[in-house]
XYZ file of C-alpha atoms in Angstrom:
636
model
C 18.571 -16.951 57.488
C 18.911 -20.218 59.636
C 16.467 -18.670 62.346
C 14.032 -17.746 59.497
C 13.987 -21.340 58.063
C 13.517 -22.845 61.450
C 10.557 -20.755 62.073
C 9.023 -21.869 58.694
C 9.577 -25.404 59.640
C 8.010 -25.015 63.212
C 5.063 -23.396 61.432
C 4.552 -25.949 58.874
C 4.746 -28.651 61.563
C 2.272 -26.722 63.484
C -0.146 -26.315 60.605
C 0.179 -30.188 59.771
C -1.676 -30.879 63.076
C -5.063 -29.096 61.675
C -7.557 -30.503 59.416
C -8.901 -28.009 57.073
C -12.261 -28.523 55.368
C -11.877 -29.217 51.503
C -12.850 -26.087 49.429
C -16.586 -26.270 48.238
C -17.180 -26.633 44.493
C -17.296 -23.282 42.772
C -20.622 -21.930 41.892
C -21.991 -19.254 39.820
C -25.120 -18.646 41.884
C -27.139 -20.010 44.580
C -29.907 -21.115 42.115
C -29.763 -21.676 38.207
C -32.979 -21.410 36.537
C -33.688 -22.536 32.942
C -36.622 -20.720 31.352
C -37.928 -17.444 32.062
C -41.602 -17.860 31.737
C -44.055 -17.492 34.705
C -42.687 -20.379 36.500
C -38.894 -19.247 36.081
C -39.536 -15.572 37.050
C -41.584 -16.476 39.999
C -38.838 -18.978 41.233
C -36.284 -16.289 40.957
C -37.981 -14.027 42.964
C -38.991 -16.396 45.568
C -35.169 -17.520 45.759
C -33.976 -14.036 46.592
C -36.795 -13.658 49.035
C -35.485 -16.711 50.778
C -31.872 -15.379 51.108
C -30.263 -16.240 47.617
C -27.596 -13.625 46.895
C -27.404 -14.686 43.150
C -29.781 -16.282 40.818
C -29.081 -16.852 37.211
C -31.867 -17.264 34.634
C -31.254 -18.851 31.219
C -33.615 -17.863 28.734
C -33.196 -19.176 25.095
C -35.332 -16.501 23.478
C -34.884 -12.633 23.213
C -37.697 -11.895 25.776
C -39.046 -13.102 29.120
C -42.324 -14.533 29.655
C -42.609 -17.794 27.787
C -46.183 -18.756 27.271
C -47.394 -15.511 28.931
C -46.461 -13.758 25.761
C -49.273 -15.917 23.951
C -52.036 -15.496 26.271
C -54.416 -12.795 27.755
C -53.227 -14.154 31.109
C -56.580 -15.200 32.960
C -55.921 -16.219 36.545
C -57.906 -18.232 39.085
C -57.544 -18.834 42.792
C -60.210 -19.457 45.576
C -60.656 -16.972 48.485
C -58.606 -13.829 47.073
C -58.939 -10.285 47.773
C -61.036 -9.670 44.762
C -63.627 -12.408 45.911
C -63.848 -10.918 49.264
C -64.367 -7.296 47.606
C -66.944 -8.896 45.344
C -68.688 -10.552 48.292
C -68.203 -13.912 46.824
C -67.541 -16.718 49.364
C -65.324 -19.660 47.994
C -63.339 -22.676 49.076
C -60.267 -24.510 48.175
C -61.964 -27.553 48.306
C -64.550 -26.514 45.773
C -61.749 -25.249 43.642
C -59.922 -28.567 43.928
C -63.253 -30.430 43.076
C -63.773 -28.324 39.962
C -60.222 -28.802 38.584
C -60.463 -32.611 39.142
C -63.919 -32.647 37.657
C -62.733 -31.003 34.395
C -59.345 -32.884 34.203
C -60.694 -36.494 34.591
C -62.724 -36.082 31.228
C -61.882 -38.771 28.650
C -59.747 -40.934 31.248
C -57.573 -38.004 32.449
C -55.928 -38.882 35.814
C -55.695 -35.425 37.807
C -53.088 -35.686 40.665
C -55.340 -34.429 43.781
C -52.184 -34.092 45.965
C -50.450 -31.649 43.709
C -53.712 -29.980 42.783
C -54.431 -29.285 46.453
C -50.831 -28.254 47.049
C -51.292 -25.638 44.265
C -54.931 -24.671 45.354
C -53.851 -24.263 49.002
C -51.263 -21.459 48.050
C -52.919 -19.981 44.959
C -54.971 -17.252 46.736
C -52.039 -16.087 48.481
C -49.781 -16.017 45.476
C -52.659 -13.976 43.468
C -52.877 -11.531 46.311
C -49.060 -11.147 46.062
C -49.413 -10.353 42.449
C -52.525 -8.064 43.207
C -50.586 -5.974 45.658
C -47.400 -5.885 43.683
C -49.339 -4.203 40.867
C -52.271 -6.040 39.358
C -54.683 -4.138 41.467
C -53.918 -0.998 39.311
C -54.822 -2.890 36.030
C -58.192 -2.730 34.258
C -60.322 -5.899 34.849
C -62.850 -7.626 32.736
C -66.231 -7.407 34.816
C -69.341 -9.502 34.928
C -71.923 -7.613 32.887
C -74.645 -8.172 35.415
C -72.941 -7.414 38.627
C -69.901 -5.553 37.725
C -67.734 -8.175 39.899
C -64.149 -8.701 38.821
C -64.420 -12.334 39.640
C -65.738 -13.695 36.492
C -66.678 -16.992 34.636
C -64.512 -17.855 31.684
C -66.506 -19.350 28.742
C -63.313 -20.411 27.015
C -62.929 -23.390 29.466
C -65.404 -25.570 31.279
C -67.266 -23.091 33.758
C -66.179 -23.544 37.534
C -69.125 -23.723 39.965
C -68.248 -20.176 41.152
C -66.779 -17.030 39.808
C -63.214 -17.225 40.516
C -61.337 -16.346 36.992
C -59.556 -12.685 37.042
C -58.979 -11.097 33.711
C -56.660 -8.260 34.056
C -55.082 -6.181 31.260
C -51.556 -5.168 31.277
C -50.682 -1.511 31.780
C -48.112 -1.556 29.027
C -49.729 -3.660 26.262
C -47.162 -2.776 23.697
C -44.714 -4.903 25.710
C -46.775 -7.210 27.624
C -49.794 -9.431 26.685
C -50.518 -10.506 30.266
C -50.701 -8.443 33.556
C -48.914 -11.340 35.468
C -45.948 -11.183 33.201
C -45.699 -7.473 33.315
C -45.714 -7.701 37.229
C -43.157 -10.356 37.421
C -40.788 -8.896 34.980
C -40.887 -5.685 36.650
C -40.001 -7.322 39.992
C -37.065 -9.230 38.600
C -35.699 -6.343 36.692
C -35.594 -4.134 39.917
C -33.809 -6.913 41.903
C -29.872 -6.750 41.393
C -29.527 -10.337 42.785
C -31.303 -11.910 39.662
C -29.468 -11.991 36.178
C -31.543 -13.008 33.359
C -29.508 -14.321 30.312
C -31.531 -13.952 27.062
C -30.761 -15.735 23.867
C -29.093 -18.262 26.070
C -29.995 -21.960 25.164
C -29.374 -24.752 27.796
C -28.701 -27.910 26.155
C -27.447 -30.417 28.894
C -27.471 -30.905 32.640
C -24.194 -32.215 34.357
C -24.163 -34.147 37.623
C -20.982 -33.586 39.905
C -19.071 -36.520 41.722
C -21.560 -36.417 44.382
C -24.562 -37.381 42.109
C -26.047 -33.778 42.362
C -27.252 -32.261 39.313
C -26.255 -28.465 39.818
C -24.647 -27.495 36.463
C -26.231 -26.660 33.138
C -24.387 -26.505 30.011
C -25.472 -23.917 27.085
C -25.382 -24.153 23.397
C -22.130 -21.988 23.201
C -20.422 -24.302 25.564
C -20.582 -22.094 28.765
C -21.438 -23.798 32.098
C -23.389 -22.364 34.983
C -23.306 -24.267 38.386
C -25.571 -23.730 41.367
C -24.822 -24.124 45.240
C -28.444 -25.298 46.036
C -30.364 -26.306 42.843
C -31.056 -26.106 39.172
C -34.658 -25.350 38.483
C -36.084 -26.310 35.026
C -38.852 -24.243 34.028
C -38.516 -24.830 30.355
C -42.192 -25.136 29.311
C -44.120 -27.606 27.229
C -44.032 -29.112 23.877
C -47.027 -27.463 22.003
C -44.744 -26.315 19.323
C -43.204 -29.616 18.474
C -45.767 -31.427 16.273
C -43.287 -34.336 15.857
C -43.226 -34.802 19.571
C -46.936 -34.648 20.021
C -47.358 -37.103 17.248
C -45.399 -39.594 19.240
C -48.084 -39.678 21.804
C -51.310 -38.950 20.183
C -52.732 -40.001 16.885
C -53.464 -36.617 15.413
C -50.844 -34.365 17.336
C -48.915 -33.824 14.015
C -51.845 -31.881 12.631
C -52.540 -29.464 15.668
C -51.649 -25.893 15.131
C -49.049 -24.492 17.621
C -50.509 -21.469 19.336
C -48.069 -21.115 22.236
C -44.570 -20.268 22.681
C -42.373 -20.789 19.765
C -39.695 -22.381 22.203
C -42.095 -24.833 23.582
C -40.330 -27.639 21.891
C -39.952 -30.032 24.716
C -36.093 -30.111 24.657
C -35.989 -29.544 28.393
C -37.687 -32.933 28.894
C -34.806 -34.778 27.068
C -32.297 -32.946 29.012
C -33.888 -34.079 32.395
C -34.340 -37.682 31.043
C -30.894 -37.732 30.327
C -29.956 -37.550 34.150
C -32.833 -40.056 34.987
C -36.190 -37.982 34.965
C -39.223 -39.857 34.378
C -41.848 -38.784 31.992
C -45.570 -39.021 32.580
C -48.927 -38.313 30.950
C -47.391 -37.351 27.482
C -50.721 -37.976 25.977
C -52.388 -35.222 27.849
C -52.480 -32.591 25.104
C -55.628 -30.376 25.323
C -56.568 -28.537 22.069
C -59.144 -25.590 21.263
C -61.395 -26.155 18.570
C -60.933 -22.651 17.335
C -57.442 -22.375 15.642
C -56.942 -19.757 13.184
C -54.020 -20.616 10.858
C -51.389 -17.991 10.336
C -50.903 -16.375 7.007
C -47.273 -17.162 7.217
C -46.829 -20.525 8.786
C -49.215 -23.573 8.155
C -48.257 -25.012 11.422
C -48.896 -22.089 13.765
C -52.121 -20.099 14.752
C -54.138 -18.378 17.257
C -57.548 -18.616 18.965
C -60.201 -17.062 17.040
C -63.727 -18.825 16.897
C -66.378 -17.455 15.119
C -69.018 -18.581 17.507
C -71.385 -18.484 14.778
C -73.032 -21.869 16.089
C -74.319 -19.918 18.945
C -76.987 -18.456 16.738
C -77.600 -21.464 14.421
C -74.534 -22.092 12.408
C -72.991 -25.477 12.224
C -69.446 -26.927 11.959
C -68.552 -29.669 9.390
C -65.305 -31.791 8.806
C -63.359 -32.088 5.343
C -66.074 -34.441 4.480
C -68.595 -32.165 4.690
C -70.388 -33.910 7.597
C -71.209 -32.699 11.106
C -69.540 -34.513 14.056
C -70.680 -33.074 17.316
C -73.165 -30.965 19.108
C -71.580 -27.580 18.379
C -73.661 -26.107 21.429
C -72.308 -28.764 23.945
C -71.707 -26.807 27.031
C -68.531 -29.111 27.965
C -65.924 -27.831 25.681
C -63.812 -30.878 26.333
C -66.352 -32.794 24.222
C -66.088 -30.540 21.263
C -62.056 -30.396 21.500
C -61.902 -34.241 21.311
C -64.324 -34.411 18.515
C -62.103 -32.227 16.459
C -59.080 -33.842 17.138
C -60.453 -37.082 15.627
C -61.503 -35.452 12.396
C -59.437 -35.620 9.217
C -56.351 -33.384 9.635
C -57.955 -32.018 12.719
C -59.839 -29.372 10.399
C -63.614 -28.033 10.807
C -65.398 -25.372 8.842
C -67.813 -23.226 10.473
C -70.887 -22.979 7.994
C -73.399 -19.912 8.395
C -75.330 -17.162 6.780
C -75.699 -13.580 7.125
C -78.824 -13.945 9.280
C -76.763 -15.940 11.635
C -74.150 -13.200 11.958
C -76.724 -10.567 12.388
C -78.273 -12.520 15.388
C -74.783 -12.995 16.880
C -74.035 -9.221 16.739
C -77.477 -8.532 18.296
C -76.756 -10.830 21.247
C -73.465 -9.041 21.807
C -71.431 -12.100 20.939
C -69.887 -11.186 17.880
C -66.441 -9.903 19.087
C -64.427 -12.579 17.911
C -66.119 -12.762 14.360
C -65.754 -8.760 14.115
C -62.201 -8.707 15.283
C -60.943 -11.305 12.889
C -63.360 -12.324 9.833
C -65.682 -9.428 9.222
C -63.964 -7.867 6.251
C -60.695 -7.987 4.065
C -58.704 -5.904 6.680
C -59.142 -8.506 9.350
C -56.491 -10.810 10.548
C -58.456 -14.029 9.658
C -60.029 -13.052 6.336
C -57.803 -15.226 4.299
C -59.609 -18.319 5.622
C -63.215 -16.739 4.774
C -65.059 -18.417 1.779
C -68.426 -17.309 0.477
C -70.846 -18.420 -2.242
C -74.212 -18.134 -3.495
C -74.985 -21.727 -3.357
C -73.836 -24.585 -1.079
C -72.239 -26.484 -4.051
C -70.238 -23.505 -4.853
C -69.039 -23.099 -1.369
C -68.092 -26.882 -1.088
C -66.066 -26.371 -4.370
C -64.200 -23.675 -2.637
C -63.495 -25.390 0.573
C -62.687 -28.495 -0.999
C -65.348 -30.792 0.600
C -67.902 -33.069 -1.192
C -70.679 -31.111 -2.413
C -73.253 -33.762 -2.226
C -72.169 -34.410 1.495
C -72.381 -30.680 2.515
C -75.792 -30.272 0.801
C -77.139 -33.433 2.553
C -75.647 -32.208 5.893
C -77.401 -28.821 5.621
C -80.763 -30.389 4.449
C -80.529 -32.586 7.468
C -79.725 -30.120 9.929
C -82.660 -27.656 8.680
C -84.917 -30.407 8.938
C -84.109 -30.852 12.605
C -84.555 -27.247 13.084
C -87.848 -27.224 11.493
C -88.843 -30.269 13.595
C -87.947 -28.427 16.737
C -86.819 -31.283 18.889
C -83.190 -32.588 18.806
C -80.812 -34.355 16.480
C -78.412 -37.288 16.598
C -75.728 -35.365 18.227
C -78.091 -34.065 21.027
C -78.501 -30.402 19.884
C -81.665 -29.003 20.873
C -84.127 -26.958 18.588
C -86.930 -26.601 21.193
C -86.346 -23.044 22.019
C -83.954 -23.821 24.924
C -81.254 -21.213 25.414
C -78.012 -20.849 27.118
C -74.546 -19.555 26.772
C -73.861 -21.921 24.068
C -77.231 -21.816 22.347
C -78.497 -18.303 21.995
C -81.187 -18.747 19.062
C -81.854 -21.055 16.226
C -81.575 -20.493 12.799
C -81.771 -22.808 9.376
C -78.612 -22.573 7.075
C -80.426 -20.713 4.236
C -80.531 -17.487 2.521
C -78.811 -15.662 -0.507
C -75.241 -16.086 0.571
C -73.337 -19.025 2.653
C -70.009 -18.664 4.416
C -67.305 -21.055 5.524
C -64.251 -20.421 7.804
C -61.628 -22.974 8.106
C -60.476 -23.585 11.832
C -58.062 -26.165 13.229
C -57.515 -27.923 16.496
C -55.131 -25.451 18.184
C -52.513 -26.358 20.998
C -51.426 -23.765 23.227
C -50.146 -26.073 26.152
C -49.490 -29.427 27.076
C -50.100 -31.331 30.345
C -47.267 -34.210 30.150
C -43.848 -33.955 31.429
C -41.279 -35.059 34.227
C -42.575 -36.488 37.533
C -42.222 -34.346 40.448
C -43.131 -34.537 44.130
C -45.006 -31.743 46.131
C -41.524 -29.932 46.526
C -41.180 -29.965 42.878
C -38.099 -32.173 43.095
C -37.622 -34.121 40.004
C -38.052 -38.107 40.232
C -36.483 -40.809 38.399
C -38.094 -44.126 37.115
C -37.990 -45.609 40.418
C -39.616 -42.595 42.141
C -36.325 -41.286 43.759
C -35.557 -37.681 44.136
C -32.760 -36.571 41.544
C -30.661 -34.441 44.188
C -30.455 -30.685 43.001
C -32.853 -31.106 40.278
C -36.208 -29.070 40.398
C -38.804 -28.285 37.763
C -41.919 -26.137 37.616
C -44.661 -25.127 35.217
C -45.578 -26.780 32.076
C -42.404 -28.984 32.066
C -43.894 -30.952 34.968
C -46.598 -33.669 34.042
C -49.280 -35.531 35.695
C -50.687 -32.590 37.636
C -54.153 -31.446 36.057
C -55.234 -34.614 34.281
C -56.426 -34.341 30.529
C -57.596 -30.777 30.388
C -56.569 -27.518 32.315
C -58.987 -25.500 34.171
C -59.359 -21.704 33.644
C -56.524 -19.601 34.887
C -54.505 -22.707 36.196
C -52.349 -22.253 33.103
C -51.022 -19.050 34.308
C -51.395 -19.513 38.136
C -49.935 -23.221 38.106
C -46.493 -22.410 37.046
C -46.134 -19.078 39.197
C -47.338 -21.003 42.401
C -45.023 -24.079 41.587
C -42.107 -21.712 40.595
C -42.305 -20.584 44.290
C -42.632 -23.831 45.720
C -39.671 -25.077 44.047
C -37.425 -22.211 44.826
C -38.594 -22.219 48.643
C -37.681 -25.869 49.038
C -34.409 -25.627 47.127
C -33.264 -22.799 49.180
C -34.490 -24.591 52.632
C -32.480 -27.838 51.982
C -29.198 -29.175 50.703
C -29.017 -31.639 47.874
C -28.492 -35.154 49.021
C -25.131 -37.003 48.119
C -24.291 -40.384 46.842
C -27.069 -40.730 44.117
C -26.157 -42.622 41.080
C -26.887 -40.472 38.036
C -28.023 -42.488 34.885
C -30.240 -41.747 31.984
C -33.895 -42.856 31.712
C -34.720 -46.079 29.899
C -36.579 -44.247 26.937
C -35.026 -40.906 26.275
C -36.677 -39.012 23.522
C -34.884 -39.138 20.185
C -32.824 -36.405 19.224
C -34.670 -36.539 15.873
C -37.814 -35.262 17.497
C -36.096 -31.764 18.149
C -34.631 -31.250 14.643
C -36.355 -28.311 13.572
C -37.265 -27.316 9.616
C -35.813 -24.236 8.552
C -38.454 -21.573 9.025
C -37.578 -19.917 5.562
C -35.783 -22.458 3.463
C -33.871 -21.353 0.486
C -35.778 -18.262 -0.347
C -33.466 -17.052 -3.039
C -30.788 -18.448 -5.242
C -27.849 -16.296 -4.141
C -25.685 -17.359 -6.993
C -28.023 -15.083 -9.273
C -26.194 -11.998 -10.358
C -27.664 -8.750 -8.619
C -27.753 -5.289 -9.868
C -26.953 -2.426 -7.513
C -29.535 -0.321 -6.287
C -32.134 0.207 -3.591
C -35.193 -2.033 -3.672
C -38.173 -2.373 -1.369
C -40.954 -4.846 -0.845
C -44.229 -5.213 1.104
C -45.474 -8.408 2.704
C -48.414 -9.077 4.833
C -47.653 -8.473 8.414
C -49.295 -9.426 11.601
C -51.651 -6.383 11.889
C -50.706 -4.818 8.726
C -48.242 -4.566 5.982
C -44.487 -4.975 6.485
C -42.211 -2.898 4.113
C -38.489 -3.741 3.962
C -35.808 -1.788 2.107
C -32.613 -3.620 0.661
C -29.628 -2.032 -0.675
C -27.204 -3.880 -3.097
C -23.667 -2.518 -3.557
C -21.029 -4.517 -5.584
C -23.778 -7.270 -6.327
C -23.946 -8.074 -2.634
C -26.468 -7.216 0.226
C -25.148 -3.925 1.827
C -28.029 -3.055 4.136
C -31.724 -4.161 5.222
C -33.987 -1.751 6.937
C -37.584 -2.640 8.087
C -39.200 0.663 6.887
C -42.579 -0.177 8.250
C -44.128 -2.842 10.534
C -47.127 -3.700 12.548
C -45.926 -6.456 14.556
C -46.605 -6.916 18.157
C -43.686 -5.222 19.926
C -43.300 -7.547 22.630
C -42.715 -10.531 20.446
C -41.012 -9.215 17.306
C -38.199 -6.883 18.747
C -35.705 -9.561 18.703
C -36.244 -10.291 14.918
C -36.703 -6.614 13.986
C -33.420 -5.906 15.565
C -31.274 -9.065 14.440
C -32.649 -10.401 11.340
C -31.653 -7.712 9.020
C -28.015 -7.651 10.502
C -27.843 -11.592 9.962
C -29.030 -11.136 6.346
C -26.360 -8.549 5.518
C -23.586 -10.489 7.369
C -24.590 -13.900 5.479
C -25.340 -12.243 2.193
C -28.352 -14.545 2.150
C -32.189 -13.926 2.588
C -32.267 -17.201 4.445
C -30.954 -17.108 8.025
C -32.155 -18.678 11.426
C -35.272 -17.313 12.625
C -35.029 -15.593 16.249
C -36.611 -18.128 18.665
C -40.049 -16.775 19.860
C -40.351 -14.542 16.863
C -40.440 -16.949 13.906
C -43.205 -15.177 11.848
C -41.838 -11.778 12.063
C -38.342 -13.462 10.913
C -39.914 -15.008 8.129
C -41.636 -11.956 7.078
C -38.530 -10.038 6.928
C -36.661 -12.827 4.933
C -39.615 -13.068 2.484
C -39.444 -9.349 1.786
C -35.832 -9.344 1.336
C -35.987 -12.244 -1.001
C -38.646 -10.309 -3.165
C -36.143 -7.493 -3.179
C -33.531 -9.660 -4.415
C -35.756 -11.152 -7.233
C -36.386 -7.584 -8.314
C -32.570 -6.905 -8.461
C -31.883 -9.951 -10.289
C -34.125 -9.082 -13.360
């Protein structure tokens, strides 16, 4: 025993002569990414390509994709495989110049350095997506040449055809081809773990001043070895936040991701991030308000002004040249109207000419008859006075406006807004008609926001900067959450390609470097108020659950997205025993989480009013509304 003790003491003395390194802080992954949209998915794939053994992606909704679930996914880049196959010569310099020319309208301040950083890599990234699966998709083509590189009239036109419109192979689950490819690649890589229904709420710095930990709503934390990449999107779904920076922001319809509330910006501000360009909020003058939620909508222009229609505000007055080729001018004009609302005014003859020109695709898909998604905003009348009463505008003003317009058409020159009536035709001015006939129509449309261009300040490596311009160690950002890149308006295809490219850049740099030590983390001077992120209940108190309910089986049918939704509710012992969605016509890719979880939540809480599923608010609300109607029947 004495020999054993002596041996142990000798070993201890020997060990004391060596200095062992301190154990590194325990990490859950090489990279932790917040947000599984285009930027987050792209960053995850690039991280593993650069050697990451583990990547964790935290997504607050029940589905990946973010804003890609709400867009057809047009992409753009200069010098791509497609342009080469189509025989179109293009340059990065031309691409950069077009983006800047579009973004600097109305005082926008595009960042040429960041735009060039993007443009230099866009073609390579697009070609990667192409070879990874997009080449097998169906593309929209130029009618005259059959080229897959096209012009995109929903944005200011590029100087050359460099927009690519690919349809997903699985439209039931994906709205954009880019999302389909990225999601497929992520699912196939075992090194990437995507945690859905996981909302990040806080960023935490370690004692070295490195921001490497993310805390979630349920109190869990995830720590990275290399970096946290914030890819949380913009704030287009937060009217209160938009109203803080632009006068009319509270009136804009939200047309993008329901989770785009901007809370990720506040998280980054709390560790020092600087915000920039928060007033850069582009809109589309073609927002169709949802049947279920007056604050949300979708793109659905009538385009009737192309063949002689006009647009008036809630005072019954015109406010712009409806055929203006620069959409930015029309967008800003609508933003400044009362409640950011316009009415497209037209006649049967105008619709006939629109169809004859092959331009009635939106009108026929959304407004043509009572089965259409937008028919709830269509009003018609035999006289202008009657039409004015139906849409709530002063009849005298509307009549005067139409008379003035018709006189300008008859004169054949131009009017005070610069609209031409001399026979000149183009993409936006196909032919001229007076507003006259046996029937008049009005369709209410709103300023629609699908993305925002403000956010945190970042350098060309996508490292987040503080208010003094210093790098916050370990913290990166990519996608819509980064501000000050594009200026006041986004160019066609960059809303999809920008996040994907910058996501790759962020992950590549994060994997190639180590976060600095010794930084002092402190909150920014003007952190966004928590009150800006308090959401109103999607459903409210739909039914008074103190009412006595008769046992039985009840069904109710409500309006759904593309058709009726029928819900069956069973009452047993005076309580909700089961809820079943018997029929629905929702978009599967967006509605799946709500269809699966909302009925169970209602049964569990014995209440028709429960928290909506993030990203599927409208479907959630429809189910709750149907159940409340069943409960009303049971209470009689």
